[in-house]
Backbone as numpy.savetxt, mean C-alpha at the origin, in Angstrom:
# Nx Ny Nz CAx CAy CAz Cx Cy Cz
4.34 -7.79 -18.63 3.05 -7.91 -17.96 2.64 -6.54 -17.45
1.37 -6.21 -17.58 0.90 -4.93 -17.06 -0.48 -5.09 -16.46
-0.83 -4.13 -15.61 -2.17 -4.07 -15.04 -2.70 -2.68 -15.35
-3.99 -2.49 -15.20 -4.57 -1.17 -15.45 -3.85 -0.14 -14.60
-3.33 0.90 -15.22 -2.70 1.98 -14.47 -1.19 1.91 -14.47
-0.58 0.79 -14.89 0.87 0.77 -14.90 1.43 -0.62 -15.09
2.74 -0.68 -15.16 3.43 -1.94 -15.38 3.79 -2.58 -14.06
3.85 -3.91 -14.09 4.34 -4.68 -12.97 5.85 -4.80 -13.13
6.59 -4.63 -12.05 8.03 -4.83 -12.07 8.26 -6.33 -11.98
8.82 -6.93 -13.00 9.01 -8.36 -13.07 10.50 -8.67 -13.15
10.96 -9.57 -12.26 12.35 -10.00 -12.29 12.40 -11.52 -12.23
13.53 -12.08 -12.64 13.68 -13.53 -12.77 14.08 -14.26 -11.49
14.51 -13.52 -10.48 14.92 -14.17 -9.23 15.05 -13.11 -8.15
15.04 -13.52 -6.88 15.28 -12.54 -5.82 16.60 -11.79 -6.01
17.64 -12.47 -6.44 18.94 -11.80 -6.65 18.84 -10.72 -7.72
17.95 -10.90 -8.70 17.80 -9.93 -9.79 17.09 -8.65 -9.34
16.58 -8.62 -8.12 15.95 -7.39 -7.63 16.93 -6.23 -7.59
18.21 -6.53 -7.42 19.23 -5.46 -7.41 19.21 -4.67 -8.72
18.91 -5.33 -9.82 18.85 -4.67 -11.12 17.58 -3.85 -11.30
16.62 -4.00 -10.39 15.34 -3.29 -10.51 15.29 -2.03 -9.66
16.36 -1.72 -8.93 16.37 -0.51 -8.10 16.11 0.70 -8.99
15.20 1.55 -8.55 14.82 2.74 -9.31 13.59 2.55 -10.18
13.19 1.31 -10.41 12.01 1.07 -11.23 10.74 1.38 -10.44
9.70 1.75 -11.16 8.42 2.10 -10.54 7.27 1.35 -11.21
6.18 1.27 -10.48 4.95 0.68 -11.01 3.77 1.33 -10.29
2.66 1.42 -10.99 1.44 2.00 -10.42 0.30 1.01 -10.60
-0.46 0.81 -9.54 -1.51 -0.20 -9.54 -2.86 0.29 -9.97
-3.83 -0.58 -9.76 -5.22 -0.31 -10.12 -5.92 0.49 -9.03
-6.95 1.21 -9.43 -7.77 1.94 -8.46 -8.59 0.95 -7.65
-8.80 1.30 -6.38 -9.54 0.45 -5.45 -10.43 1.34 -4.60
-11.74 1.03 -4.56 -12.68 1.87 -3.82 -12.68 1.55 -2.33
-12.66 2.59 -1.53 -12.76 2.46 -0.07 -14.21 2.75 0.30
-14.98 1.70 0.48 -16.41 1.84 0.76 -16.66 2.09 2.24
-17.82 2.65 2.54 -18.21 2.84 3.94 -18.35 1.48 4.64
-18.78 0.48 3.91 -18.90 -0.86 4.49 -17.54 -1.40 4.93
-16.51 -1.17 4.14 -15.16 -1.61 4.49 -14.67 -0.85 5.72
-14.95 0.45 5.77 -14.55 1.27 6.92 -15.23 0.75 8.19
-16.52 0.44 8.09 -17.25 -0.08 9.25 -16.71 -1.44 9.69
-16.39 -2.29 8.73 -15.84 -3.61 9.07 -14.48 -3.47 9.76
-13.67 -2.52 9.29 -12.37 -2.28 9.93 -12.57 -1.75 11.35
-13.53 -0.86 11.52 -13.84 -0.33 12.85 -14.21 -1.47 13.80
-15.02 -2.40 13.32 -15.41 -3.54 14.15 -14.21 -4.43 14.46
-13.36 -4.67 13.47 -12.20 -5.55 13.65 -11.19 -4.97 14.63
-11.09 -3.64 14.67 -10.06 -2.99 15.50 -10.62 -2.30 16.74
-11.94 -2.34 16.89 -12.60 -1.66 18.02 -12.35 -0.15 18.02
-12.16 0.42 16.83 -11.96 1.87 16.68 -13.23 2.43 16.03
-14.17 2.86 16.87 -15.48 3.31 16.40 -15.65 4.83 16.48
-14.60 5.58 16.23 -14.72 7.04 16.26 -15.78 7.51 15.27
-16.48 8.56 15.63 -17.57 9.08 14.80 -17.08 9.52 13.42
-15.85 9.98 13.31 -15.33 10.47 12.02 -15.30 9.35 10.97
-15.30 8.10 11.45 -15.29 6.96 10.54 -16.68 6.40 10.27
-17.62 6.60 11.21 -18.88 5.86 11.13 -20.15 6.69 11.09
-20.14 7.88 11.64 -21.36 8.70 11.74 -21.40 9.69 10.58
-22.08 9.30 9.50 -22.11 10.12 8.28 -22.66 11.51 8.52
-23.71 11.61 9.32 -24.34 12.92 9.57 -23.38 13.84 10.33
-22.82 13.35 11.39 -21.88 14.15 12.19 -20.61 14.47 11.39
-20.11 13.47 10.65 -18.90 13.67 9.86 -19.11 14.69 8.74
-20.33 14.77 8.21 -20.61 15.75 7.15 -20.38 17.17 7.64
-20.59 17.41 8.92 -20.37 18.73 9.51 -18.96 18.85 10.11
-18.19 17.79 10.03 -16.86 17.76 10.63 -15.79 18.33 9.71
-14.55 18.14 10.07 -13.43 18.79 9.35 -13.21 18.28 7.93
-13.72 17.08 7.57 -13.46 16.53 6.24 -14.69 16.46 5.35
-15.86 16.79 5.89 -17.09 16.83 5.11 -17.73 15.48 4.85
-17.13 14.42 5.35 -17.70 13.08 5.21 -16.95 12.16 6.15
-17.43 10.93 6.23 -16.66 9.94 6.98 -15.37 9.67 6.21
-14.34 9.25 6.95 -13.04 8.95 6.34 -12.55 7.59 6.83
-11.72 6.98 6.02 -11.11 5.70 6.38 -10.11 5.90 7.50
-9.95 4.90 8.32 -8.89 4.88 9.32 -7.55 4.90 8.56
-6.58 5.62 9.07 -5.26 5.58 8.46 -4.71 4.17 8.41
-4.94 3.41 9.50 -4.44 2.04 9.54 -5.18 1.12 8.58
-6.41 1.46 8.22 -7.10 0.70 7.17 -6.35 0.88 5.86
-6.05 2.12 5.51 -5.32 2.38 4.27 -3.97 1.66 4.30
-3.27 1.75 5.42 -1.99 1.06 5.56 -2.15 -0.45 5.39
-3.18 -1.02 6.00 -3.37 -2.47 5.93 -3.64 -2.95 4.50
-4.08 -2.06 3.64 -4.36 -2.44 2.25 -3.11 -2.48 1.37
-1.94 -2.15 1.93 -0.72 -2.20 1.12 -0.49 -3.59 0.54
-0.82 -4.63 1.29 -0.67 -5.99 0.75 -1.48 -6.16 -0.53
-2.67 -5.63 -0.55 -3.52 -5.74 -1.73 -3.12 -4.75 -2.82
-2.77 -3.54 -2.43 -2.51 -2.48 -3.41 -1.11 -2.54 -4.02
-0.10 -2.82 -3.21 1.29 -2.71 -3.67 1.96 -4.04 -3.98
1.66 -5.08 -3.22 2.36 -6.35 -3.42 2.26 -6.88 -4.85
1.12 -6.76 -5.52 1.05 -7.28 -6.90 1.90 -6.50 -7.91
2.47 -5.39 -7.51 3.24 -4.56 -8.44 4.66 -5.06 -8.65
5.09 -6.02 -7.83 6.43 -6.59 -7.96 6.28 -8.11 -8.08
6.74 -8.66 -9.18 6.65 -10.10 -9.43 8.07 -10.66 -9.51
8.36 -11.60 -8.61 9.71 -12.17 -8.53 9.63 -13.68 -8.74
10.13 -14.14 -9.87 10.19 -15.59 -10.13 11.26 -16.19 -9.21
11.06 -17.43 -8.83 12.06 -18.12 -8.03 12.05 -17.75 -6.56
11.02 -17.06 -6.11 10.89 -16.74 -4.69 9.99 -17.79 -4.04
10.49 -18.46 -3.01 9.68 -19.43 -2.29 8.59 -18.74 -1.50
8.91 -17.56 -0.96 7.93 -16.76 -0.24 8.43 -15.33 -0.11
7.48 -14.46 0.18 7.78 -13.06 0.45 7.22 -12.75 1.83
8.05 -12.16 2.66 7.62 -11.85 4.03 7.65 -10.35 4.26
6.64 -9.86 4.96 6.63 -8.47 5.41 7.73 -8.33 6.46
8.67 -7.43 6.21 9.81 -7.25 7.11 9.64 -6.00 7.97
8.68 -5.14 7.59 8.40 -3.96 8.41 8.37 -2.67 7.61
8.44 -1.58 8.34 8.43 -0.23 7.76 9.60 0.56 8.33
10.24 1.34 7.49 11.25 2.26 7.98 10.67 3.65 8.21
9.62 3.98 7.50 9.06 5.32 7.57 7.60 5.26 7.12
6.77 6.02 7.80 5.35 6.06 7.44 4.80 7.44 7.78
4.10 8.04 6.84 3.42 9.31 7.07 2.02 9.24 6.46
1.03 9.63 7.27 -0.34 9.79 6.78 -0.50 11.25 6.39
-0.76 11.52 5.11 -0.73 12.90 4.62 -2.09 13.50 4.31
-3.07 12.66 3.99 -4.41 13.19 3.68 -5.45 12.14 4.03
-6.62 12.60 4.49 -7.70 11.65 4.80 -8.27 11.04 3.52
-8.79 9.83 3.65 -9.42 9.13 2.53 -10.92 9.10 2.79
-11.69 9.97 2.10 -13.13 9.98 2.31 -13.78 8.67 1.86
-14.82 8.26 2.56 -15.58 7.08 2.15 -16.03 7.26 0.71
-15.92 6.20 -0.07 -16.30 6.25 -1.49 -15.16 6.65 -2.41
-14.03 7.04 -1.85 -12.86 7.41 -2.67 -12.22 6.17 -3.27
-11.45 6.40 -4.32 -10.64 5.34 -4.89 -9.17 5.68 -4.64
-8.42 4.64 -4.28 -6.99 4.79 -4.01 -6.21 3.79 -4.87
-4.94 4.07 -5.06 -4.05 3.12 -5.73 -2.64 3.34 -5.21
-1.81 2.32 -5.39 -0.42 2.39 -4.93 0.50 2.69 -6.09
1.51 3.49 -5.79 2.63 3.74 -6.69 3.87 3.29 -5.93
4.64 2.40 -6.51 5.79 1.80 -5.84 7.07 2.14 -6.58
8.11 2.45 -5.81 9.45 2.64 -6.35 10.41 1.77 -5.54
11.19 0.94 -6.22 12.18 0.12 -5.53 13.37 0.99 -5.15
13.66 1.05 -3.85 14.75 1.88 -3.34 16.06 1.12 -3.20
15.98 -0.12 -2.74 17.20 -0.93 -2.58 16.83 -2.40 -2.51
17.83 -3.24 -2.78 17.67 -4.69 -2.68 18.98 -5.22 -2.12
18.94 -5.65 -0.86 20.15 -6.07 -0.16 20.12 -7.56 0.14
21.07 -8.34 -0.44 21.12 -9.77 -0.15 21.57 -10.03 1.27
21.03 -11.09 1.85 21.40 -11.51 3.20 21.36 -13.02 3.28
21.58 -13.56 4.46 21.67 -15.02 4.59 20.36 -15.76 4.32
19.21 -15.10 4.47 17.94 -15.79 4.24 17.21 -15.33 2.99
17.74 -14.32 2.30 17.09 -13.83 1.10 17.48 -12.40 0.80
16.68 -11.75 0.00 16.94 -10.38 -0.41 15.94 -9.46 0.27
16.46 -8.48 1.03 15.60 -7.51 1.69 15.39 -6.34 0.73
14.14 -6.14 0.37 13.76 -5.09 -0.58 13.16 -3.92 0.18
13.66 -2.72 -0.10 13.07 -1.50 0.43 12.36 -0.80 -0.73
11.12 -0.39 -0.50 10.34 0.28 -1.53 9.64 1.50 -0.93
9.53 2.53 -1.72 8.71 3.68 -1.35 7.34 3.46 -1.97
6.32 3.37 -1.11 4.96 3.16 -1.59 4.14 4.40 -1.26
3.57 4.97 -2.28 2.69 6.13 -2.14 1.28 5.69 -2.48
0.35 5.90 -1.55 -1.05 5.59 -1.83 -1.73 6.88 -2.26
-2.08 6.92 -3.53 -2.72 8.10 -4.13 -4.23 8.02 -3.94
-4.85 9.19 -3.83 -6.31 9.30 -3.77 -6.76 9.92 -5.08
-7.65 9.26 -5.78 -8.11 9.77 -7.07 -8.67 11.19 -6.91
-8.17 12.13 -7.72 -8.63 13.50 -7.70 -7.99 14.39 -6.64
-7.05 13.85 -5.87 -6.42 14.62 -4.81 -4.95 14.85 -5.15
-4.48 16.07 -4.88 -3.06 16.36 -5.09 -2.19 15.72 -4.02
-2.73 15.56 -2.80 -1.97 14.97 -1.71 -2.27 13.47 -1.61
-1.25 12.66 -1.40 -1.49 11.24 -1.21 -2.05 10.94 0.17
-2.66 9.78 0.31 -3.17 9.34 1.61 -2.01 9.04 2.54
-1.00 8.34 2.00 0.15 7.99 2.82 1.36 7.74 1.95
2.52 7.85 2.58 3.79 7.46 1.97 4.49 6.58 3.00
4.93 5.40 2.55 5.59 4.46 3.45 6.83 3.90 2.78
7.87 3.70 3.56 9.04 2.95 3.10 8.87 1.55 3.68
8.53 0.62 2.80 8.25 -0.74 3.22 9.48 -1.62 3.05
9.54 -2.66 3.86 10.61 -3.64 3.76 9.99 -5.02 3.57
10.49 -5.77 2.61 10.03 -7.12 2.35 11.24 -8.03 2.20
11.09 -9.27 2.61 12.15 -10.25 2.46 11.72 -11.28 1.43
12.48 -11.37 0.34 12.23 -12.34 -0.72 13.15 -13.54 -0.48
12.55 -14.66 -0.12 13.31 -15.87 0.19 13.35 -16.72 -1.08
14.57 -17.04 -1.56 14.66 -17.83 -2.81 14.24 -19.28 -2.59
13.80 -19.90 -3.68 13.50 -21.32 -3.63 14.79 -22.09 -3.36
14.67 -23.21 -2.70 15.85 -24.02 -2.37 16.39 -24.75 -3.58
């Protein structure tokens, strides 16, 4: 199975994730619109001018409005989760982050995509805890928007 921009990492069960350590996948491009930035500002009550005031931001340090770092982070569910397909999983739970760095601003109108690498898959009493390095790339930029080490728990079907 593949999607535009790369292959999906597909395994037959949560236990089989151990065999996928080291595999990578890259997702589809996704546009970060000014409307999405404004909606995130409203949802989080973060109305800084750098995110919303196009005229002022044009003269600011980035030359345009930029997405909130936490907006980009919140899109990991949409950008990265589809890159790993695990048959036999009753559910997948967000287990947290071990590391997160915001490396470059995401200008309004930019397109981003996730690149995922499976770092480890550790079985436990409730399922398999997967650690992945997720890099959110910005189209046309040498620096990524963010790099995160994500943790997910794959709970097997009963």
